[in-house]
Amino acid sequence: MRHAVCIFYLVLRALDTLEDDMTISVEKKIPLLHNFHSFLYQPDWRFLESKEKDRQVLEDFPTYCHYVAGLVGIGLSRLFSASEFEDPLVGEDVECANSMGLFLQKTNIIRDFLEDQREGREFWPQEVWSKYVKKLGDFAKPENIDLAVQCLNELITNALHHIPDVITYLSRLRNQSVFNFCAIPQVMAIATLTACYNNQQVFKGVVKIRKGQAVTLMMDATNMPAVKAIIYQYMEEIYHRIPSSDPSSSKTREIISTIRTQNLPACQLISRSHYSPVYLSFVMLLAALSWQYLSTLSQVAEDYVQTGEH
Ligand SMILES: *[C@@H]1O[C@H](CO)[C@@H](O)[C@H](O)[C@H]1NC(C)=O
């Protein structure tokens, strides 16, 4: 499916570039978008009138997320079903597929606050941050760090609401390659959100999951019981770190309880001690030998997680 997926990404990427260009008037942009599919067949077609400047502010966050990330999830799901590698339901359940994309997108938007701020981009939704500060940029000021972390926790709590759909979606997959392709970015996103939760560092530098943690996730996230166990572990970690004084604390507890219940049936913690020493040393050897390869892979997975600017 490599070529189909590759072309799908390229077309979306090109469309996204045009759609994002704030220097093209709506009158000009709409016909360009409508006719875009025909330009693809004109090798010489160029658009040279862009004066794209560097400031981007979003007006409608949910709609934006749907177009840049939700549609990726929906399109990929239809490809999985159309190819008959997966059940028709995977392509038909637009809600679950949309959530797969939205969860990755929201995670990156949350994590990249500072980087986006420095590049003049603002992706955090105004209806949330305006409850805490007058300008989004105020979160970068040290005196506002407590408000910044409260807003961060609210956004993370919002993103966690996609996890039930993510679990439903992944539970339906039958093909191993498709499963790995879908599950790895999702567990990486859950690990990233956990690292960001209640963490001032989001406003001071970059929060990244450690390479070793990424390797472990990639090697483990190959079946549903393991993915459920990983999700369960991260949800426990967040739960224990909820500050009782946090304004979103009760909502955070509520969504984590919901995820726990959904996770319950097949969820037993995968304890490292259950692995035999021989298996363990094999894993470590493999990890050592494939370090380069996996670093590349983690970059690819990261890039996959990034749709458009994210
Ligand atoms: C799983 O899907 C991939 C394409 O993503 C395909 O190459 C492979 O043959 C499929 N495996 C099975 C067992 O059908």
Short mmCIF file of C-alpha atoms and ligand atoms in Angstrom, two decimals:
data_model
loop_
_atom_site.label_atom_id
_atom_site.label_comp_id
_atom_site.label_asym_id
_atom_site.label_seq_id
_atom_site.Cartn_x
_atom_site.Cartn_y
_atom_site.Cartn_z
CA MET A 1 0.00 0.00 0.00
CA ARG A 2 3.13 2.15 0.16
CA HIS A 3 2.49 4.00 -3.11
CA ALA A 4 -1.17 4.67 -2.38
CA VAL A 5 -0.33 6.04 1.08
CA CYS A 6 2.57 8.10 -0.28
CA ILE A 7 0.44 9.73 -2.98
CA PHE A 8 -2.35 10.36 -0.49
CA TYR A 9 0.10 12.23 1.78
CA LEU A 10 1.62 14.25 -1.05
CA VAL A 11 -1.75 15.38 -2.35
CA LEU A 12 -2.94 16.33 1.15
CA ARG A 13 0.32 18.11 1.87
CA ALA A 14 0.04 20.16 -1.32
CA LEU A 15 -3.62 20.98 -0.64
CA ASP A 16 -2.72 21.95 2.91
CA THR A 17 0.00 24.33 1.70
CA LEU A 18 -2.49 26.07 -0.55
CA GLU A 19 -5.20 26.10 2.11
CA ASP A 20 -2.83 27.50 4.75
CA ASP A 21 -1.58 30.33 2.55
CA MET A 22 -3.04 33.46 4.14
CA THR A 23 -1.77 35.68 1.32
CA ILE A 24 -4.25 34.28 -1.21
CA SER A 25 -7.69 35.90 -1.11
CA VAL A 26 -10.74 33.70 -0.58
CA GLU A 27 -12.03 34.63 -4.06
CA LYS A 28 -8.84 33.32 -5.58
CA LYS A 29 -8.33 30.40 -3.22
CA ILE A 30 -11.72 28.69 -3.55
CA PRO A 31 -11.47 28.13 -7.34
CA LEU A 32 -7.86 26.97 -6.84
CA LEU A 33 -9.02 24.39 -4.28
CA HIS A 34 -11.93 23.25 -6.46
CA ASN A 35 -9.67 22.75 -9.48
CA PHE A 36 -6.74 21.37 -7.54
CA HIS A 37 -7.32 17.78 -8.68
CA SER A 38 -6.92 18.83 -12.33
CA PHE A 39 -3.64 20.73 -11.68
CA LEU A 40 -2.18 17.43 -10.54
CA TYR A 41 -2.32 16.26 -14.14
CA GLN A 42 -0.59 19.39 -15.51
CA PRO A 43 3.14 18.86 -14.96
CA ASP A 44 3.91 22.53 -15.68
CA TRP A 45 1.29 24.01 -13.36
CA ARG A 46 2.84 26.41 -10.85
CA PHE A 47 1.53 28.89 -8.35
CA LEU A 48 3.94 31.81 -8.03
CA GLU A 49 1.78 34.48 -6.43
CA SER A 50 2.14 33.43 -2.81
CA LYS A 51 3.44 36.06 -0.40
CA GLU A 52 3.19 33.71 2.54
CA LYS A 53 4.34 35.55 5.64
CA ASP A 54 5.29 33.87 8.84
CA ARG A 55 2.39 34.53 11.16
CA GLN A 56 -0.45 32.06 11.46
CA VAL A 57 -3.31 32.30 13.90
CA LEU A 58 -6.14 29.83 13.93
CA GLU A 59 -9.72 30.83 14.24
CA ASP A 60 -11.59 27.57 14.39
CA PHE A 61 -9.52 24.94 16.19
CA PRO A 62 -11.80 21.86 15.90
CA THR A 63 -12.38 22.45 12.17
CA TYR A 64 -8.69 23.04 11.57
CA CYS A 65 -7.77 19.81 13.37
CA HIS A 66 -10.36 17.87 11.42
CA TYR A 67 -8.99 19.03 8.08
CA VAL A 68 -5.30 18.66 8.77
CA ALA A 69 -5.38 15.48 10.87
CA GLY A 70 -8.83 13.91 10.96
CA LEU A 71 -8.93 13.56 7.19
CA VAL A 72 -5.57 11.78 7.22
CA GLY A 73 -7.00 9.16 9.60
CA ILE A 74 -10.20 8.83 7.56
CA GLY A 75 -8.37 8.56 4.22
CA LEU A 76 -5.89 5.97 5.50
CA SER A 77 -8.74 3.93 7.04
CA ARG A 78 -10.57 3.87 3.71
CA LEU A 79 -7.38 2.67 2.02
CA PHE A 80 -7.07 -0.14 4.60
CA SER A 81 -10.65 -1.25 3.94
CA ALA A 82 -10.57 -0.77 0.16
CA SER A 83 -7.46 -2.95 -0.05
CA GLU A 84 -9.34 -5.60 1.98
CA PHE A 85 -6.47 -5.81 4.44
CA GLU A 86 -8.99 -4.62 7.02
CA ASP A 87 -12.72 -4.96 7.66
CA PRO A 88 -15.06 -2.46 5.89
CA LEU A 89 -16.02 -1.10 9.35
CA VAL A 90 -12.52 0.41 9.77
CA GLY A 91 -13.14 2.69 6.77
CA GLU A 92 -16.81 3.30 7.58
CA ASP A 93 -16.45 4.47 11.19
CA VAL A 94 -15.44 8.03 10.39
CA GLU A 95 -15.62 9.09 14.06
CA CYS A 96 -12.98 6.63 15.27
CA ALA A 97 -10.71 7.28 12.28
CA ASN A 98 -11.05 11.03 12.88
CA SER A 99 -10.07 10.57 16.53
CA MET A 100 -6.90 8.70 15.55
CA GLY A 101 -5.71 11.75 13.61
CA LEU A 102 -6.99 14.33 16.08
CA PHE A 103 -5.24 12.70 19.00
CA LEU A 104 -1.86 12.87 17.25
CA GLN A 105 -2.46 16.40 16.07
CA LYS A 106 -3.54 17.75 19.45
CA THR A 107 -0.58 16.07 21.15
CA ASN A 108 1.88 17.81 18.84
CA ILE A 109 0.17 21.15 19.19
CA ILE A 110 0.38 20.82 22.97
CA ARG A 111 4.01 19.70 22.98
CA ASP A 112 5.21 22.28 20.44
CA PHE A 113 3.88 25.35 22.26
CA LEU A 114 7.24 27.04 22.71
CA GLU A 115 8.66 26.14 19.31
CA ASP A 116 5.51 27.42 17.55
CA GLN A 117 5.57 30.56 19.68
CA ARG A 118 9.15 31.28 18.64
CA GLU A 119 8.27 30.77 14.97
CA GLY A 120 5.27 33.10 15.25
CA ARG A 121 2.63 30.35 15.04
CA GLU A 122 -0.24 30.06 17.48
CA PHE A 123 -2.13 26.78 17.55
CA TRP A 124 -3.48 26.59 21.08
CA PRO A 125 -7.26 27.16 20.99
CA GLN A 126 -8.31 30.63 22.10
CA GLU A 127 -11.51 29.39 23.77
CA VAL A 128 -9.25 27.57 26.25
CA TRP A 129 -6.22 29.86 26.78
CA SER A 130 -8.31 33.04 27.05
CA LYS A 131 -9.66 31.68 30.37
CA TYR A 132 -6.12 31.99 31.76
CA VAL A 133 -4.32 34.91 30.03
CA LYS A 134 -4.95 37.87 27.73
CA LYS A 135 -2.44 36.86 25.05
CA LEU A 136 -1.22 33.33 24.30
CA GLY A 137 2.37 34.64 24.38
CA ASP A 138 1.93 35.44 28.09
CA PHE A 139 2.41 31.74 28.87
CA ALA A 140 6.09 32.10 27.96
CA LYS A 141 6.58 34.63 30.80
CA PRO A 142 7.95 33.09 34.01
CA GLU A 143 5.43 34.91 36.24
CA ASN A 144 2.56 33.12 34.46
CA ILE A 145 3.97 29.62 34.79
CA ASP A 146 1.23 28.37 37.14
CA LEU A 147 -1.55 29.55 34.83
CA ALA A 148 0.32 28.11 31.87
CA VAL A 149 0.49 24.67 33.50
CA GLN A 150 -3.22 24.80 34.40
CA CYS A 151 -4.08 25.55 30.77
CA LEU A 152 -1.73 22.79 29.65
CA ASN A 153 -3.49 20.30 31.93
CA GLU A 154 -6.88 21.34 30.55
CA LEU A 155 -5.70 20.77 26.96
CA ILE A 156 -4.21 17.39 27.88
CA THR A 157 -7.47 16.39 29.58
CA ASN A 158 -9.31 17.37 26.40
CA ALA A 159 -6.95 15.27 24.24
CA LEU A 160 -7.35 12.23 26.53
CA HIS A 161 -11.02 12.10 25.49
CA HIS A 162 -9.92 10.63 22.13
CA ILE A 163 -8.33 7.58 23.74
CA PRO A 164 -11.55 5.47 23.97
CA ASP A 165 -11.98 5.85 20.18
CA VAL A 166 -8.30 5.04 19.66
CA ILE A 167 -8.72 1.79 21.63
CA THR A 168 -11.89 0.89 19.69
CA TYR A 169 -10.15 1.59 16.38
CA LEU A 170 -7.00 -0.40 17.15
CA SER A 171 -9.11 -3.33 18.49
CA ARG A 172 -10.69 -3.73 15.05
CA LEU A 173 -7.41 -4.11 13.14
CA ARG A 174 -6.47 -7.61 11.96
CA ASN A 175 -3.40 -7.07 9.76
CA GLN A 176 -0.09 -6.91 11.64
CA SER A 177 1.54 -4.29 9.38
CA VAL A 178 -1.49 -2.04 9.56
CA PHE A 179 -1.66 -2.52 13.32
CA ASN A 180 1.96 -1.51 13.89
CA PHE A 181 1.65 1.46 11.54
CA CYS A 182 -1.38 2.72 13.50
CA ALA A 183 -0.50 1.73 17.05
CA ILE A 184 3.09 2.98 17.29
CA PRO A 185 2.33 6.69 16.71
CA GLN A 186 -0.61 6.46 19.13
CA VAL A 187 1.40 5.00 22.01
CA MET A 188 4.18 7.51 21.34
CA ALA A 189 1.61 10.28 21.56
CA ILE A 190 0.27 8.89 24.85
CA ALA A 191 3.82 8.77 26.22
CA THR A 192 4.41 12.36 25.05
CA LEU A 193 1.21 13.63 26.67
CA THR A 194 2.15 11.88 29.91
CA ALA A 195 5.58 13.54 29.82
CA CYS A 196 3.94 16.94 29.25
CA TYR A 197 1.22 16.60 31.90
CA ASN A 198 1.66 19.17 34.68
CA ASN A 199 5.17 19.86 33.37
CA GLN A 200 6.52 23.45 33.40
CA GLN A 201 9.20 22.36 30.94
CA VAL A 202 6.64 22.64 28.08
CA PHE A 203 7.01 26.43 28.45
CA LYS A 204 10.76 26.48 28.88
CA GLY A 205 12.15 24.04 26.33
CA VAL A 206 11.37 20.83 24.50
CA VAL A 207 9.69 17.84 26.13
CA LYS A 208 10.61 14.68 24.29
CA ILE A 209 10.28 11.05 25.23
CA ARG A 210 13.65 9.38 25.65
CA LYS A 211 15.01 7.34 22.73
CA GLY A 212 15.05 4.21 24.88
CA GLN A 213 11.43 4.72 25.85
CA ALA A 214 10.54 5.15 22.17
CA VAL A 215 12.37 1.92 21.29
CA THR A 216 10.52 0.01 24.05
CA LEU A 217 7.18 1.34 22.84
CA MET A 218 7.89 0.44 19.22
CA MET A 219 8.91 -3.09 20.13
CA ASP A 220 5.98 -3.66 22.50
CA ALA A 221 3.09 -2.05 20.66
CA THR A 222 2.48 -4.97 18.31
CA ASN A 223 -0.69 -6.46 19.78
CA MET A 224 -3.81 -5.23 21.53
CA PRO A 225 -3.19 -6.61 25.04
CA ALA A 226 0.25 -4.95 25.07
CA VAL A 227 -1.14 -1.64 23.76
CA LYS A 228 -3.85 -1.73 26.43
CA ALA A 229 -1.23 -2.41 29.09
CA ILE A 230 0.89 0.52 27.86
CA ILE A 231 -2.11 2.86 27.85
CA TYR A 232 -3.11 1.65 31.30
CA GLN A 233 0.39 2.32 32.69
CA TYR A 234 0.53 5.87 31.31
CA MET A 235 -2.99 6.63 32.55
CA GLU A 236 -1.97 5.47 36.05
CA GLU A 237 1.08 7.73 35.87
CA ILE A 238 -1.00 10.79 34.97
CA TYR A 239 -3.61 9.89 37.59
CA HIS A 240 -1.03 9.85 40.35
CA ARG A 241 0.38 13.21 39.24
CA ILE A 242 -2.96 15.09 39.21
CA PRO A 243 -2.54 18.05 41.59
CA SER A 244 -5.63 18.32 43.79
CA SER A 245 -5.55 22.10 43.29
CA ASP A 246 -5.67 21.84 39.48
CA PRO A 247 -8.89 23.35 38.03
CA SER A 248 -9.29 20.41 35.63
CA SER A 249 -8.46 17.73 38.22
CA SER A 250 -11.95 16.24 38.48
CA LYS A 251 -12.34 16.11 34.68
CA THR A 252 -8.92 14.47 34.36
CA ARG A 253 -9.84 11.82 36.96
CA GLU A 254 -13.16 11.23 35.22
CA ILE A 255 -11.74 10.56 31.74
CA ILE A 256 -8.96 8.37 33.13
CA SER A 257 -11.56 6.30 35.03
CA THR A 258 -13.51 5.85 31.77
CA ILE A 259 -10.36 4.73 29.92
CA ARG A 260 -9.51 2.31 32.75
CA THR A 261 -12.93 0.65 32.55
CA GLN A 262 -12.69 0.26 28.77
CA ASN A 263 -9.20 -1.16 29.13
CA LEU A 264 -10.12 -3.62 31.85
CA PRO A 265 -10.90 -6.98 30.12
CA ALA A 266 -7.54 -7.87 28.57
CA CYS A 267 -5.42 -5.63 30.71
CA GLN A 268 -2.70 -7.22 32.69
CA LEU A 269 0.46 -5.25 33.20
CA ILE A 270 3.34 -6.54 31.17
CA SER A 271 5.99 -6.93 33.77
CA ARG A 272 9.58 -7.07 32.56
CA SER A 273 10.30 -9.74 35.15
CA HIS A 274 8.07 -12.18 33.28
CA TYR A 275 10.52 -12.21 30.41
CA SER A 276 13.24 -14.84 30.53
CA PRO A 277 16.85 -13.61 30.79
CA VAL A 278 17.61 -15.12 27.36
CA TYR A 279 14.79 -13.13 25.83
CA LEU A 280 15.95 -10.02 27.65
CA SER A 281 19.52 -10.25 26.40
CA PHE A 282 18.23 -10.89 22.91
CA VAL A 283 16.15 -7.76 23.15
CA MET A 284 19.11 -5.75 24.40
CA LEU A 285 21.37 -7.07 21.65
CA LEU A 286 18.74 -6.24 19.08
CA ALA A 287 18.31 -2.79 20.56
CA ALA A 288 22.04 -2.15 20.46
CA LEU A 289 22.48 -3.42 16.90
CA SER A 290 19.51 -1.59 15.50
CA TRP A 291 20.06 1.70 17.28
CA GLN A 292 20.74 3.59 14.08
CA TYR A 293 17.86 1.96 12.29
CA LEU A 294 15.45 2.65 15.11
CA SER A 295 16.58 6.26 15.42
CA THR A 296 15.68 6.67 11.78
CA LEU A 297 12.42 4.84 12.38
CA SER A 298 11.58 7.04 15.33
CA GLN A 299 12.20 10.06 13.13
CA VAL A 300 9.87 8.56 10.53
CA ALA A 301 7.26 7.84 13.20
CA GLU A 302 7.67 11.38 14.48
CA ASP A 303 7.28 12.76 10.97
CA TYR A 304 4.19 10.61 10.54
CA VAL A 305 2.78 12.13 13.69
CA GLN A 306 3.47 15.54 12.20
CA THR A 307 0.79 16.48 9.72
CA GLY A 308 1.44 19.81 8.04
CA GLU A 309 3.28 22.08 10.43
CA HIS A 310 2.81 19.35 13.02
C1 LIG B 1 -1.10 -6.89 5.67
O1 LIG B 1 -1.13 -5.72 4.92
C2 LIG B 1 0.01 -5.47 4.14
C3 LIG B 1 -0.19 -4.12 3.50
O2 LIG B 1 -0.27 -3.13 4.46
C4 LIG B 1 0.20 -6.57 3.13
O3 LIG B 1 1.37 -6.35 2.40
C5 LIG B 1 0.26 -7.90 3.84
O4 LIG B 1 0.32 -8.95 2.91
C6 LIG B 1 -0.94 -8.08 4.74
N1 LIG B 1 -0.79 -9.30 5.52
C7 LIG B 1 -1.68 -10.26 5.50
C8 LIG B 1 -1.40 -11.44 6.37
O5 LIG B 1 -2.69 -10.21 4.82
#
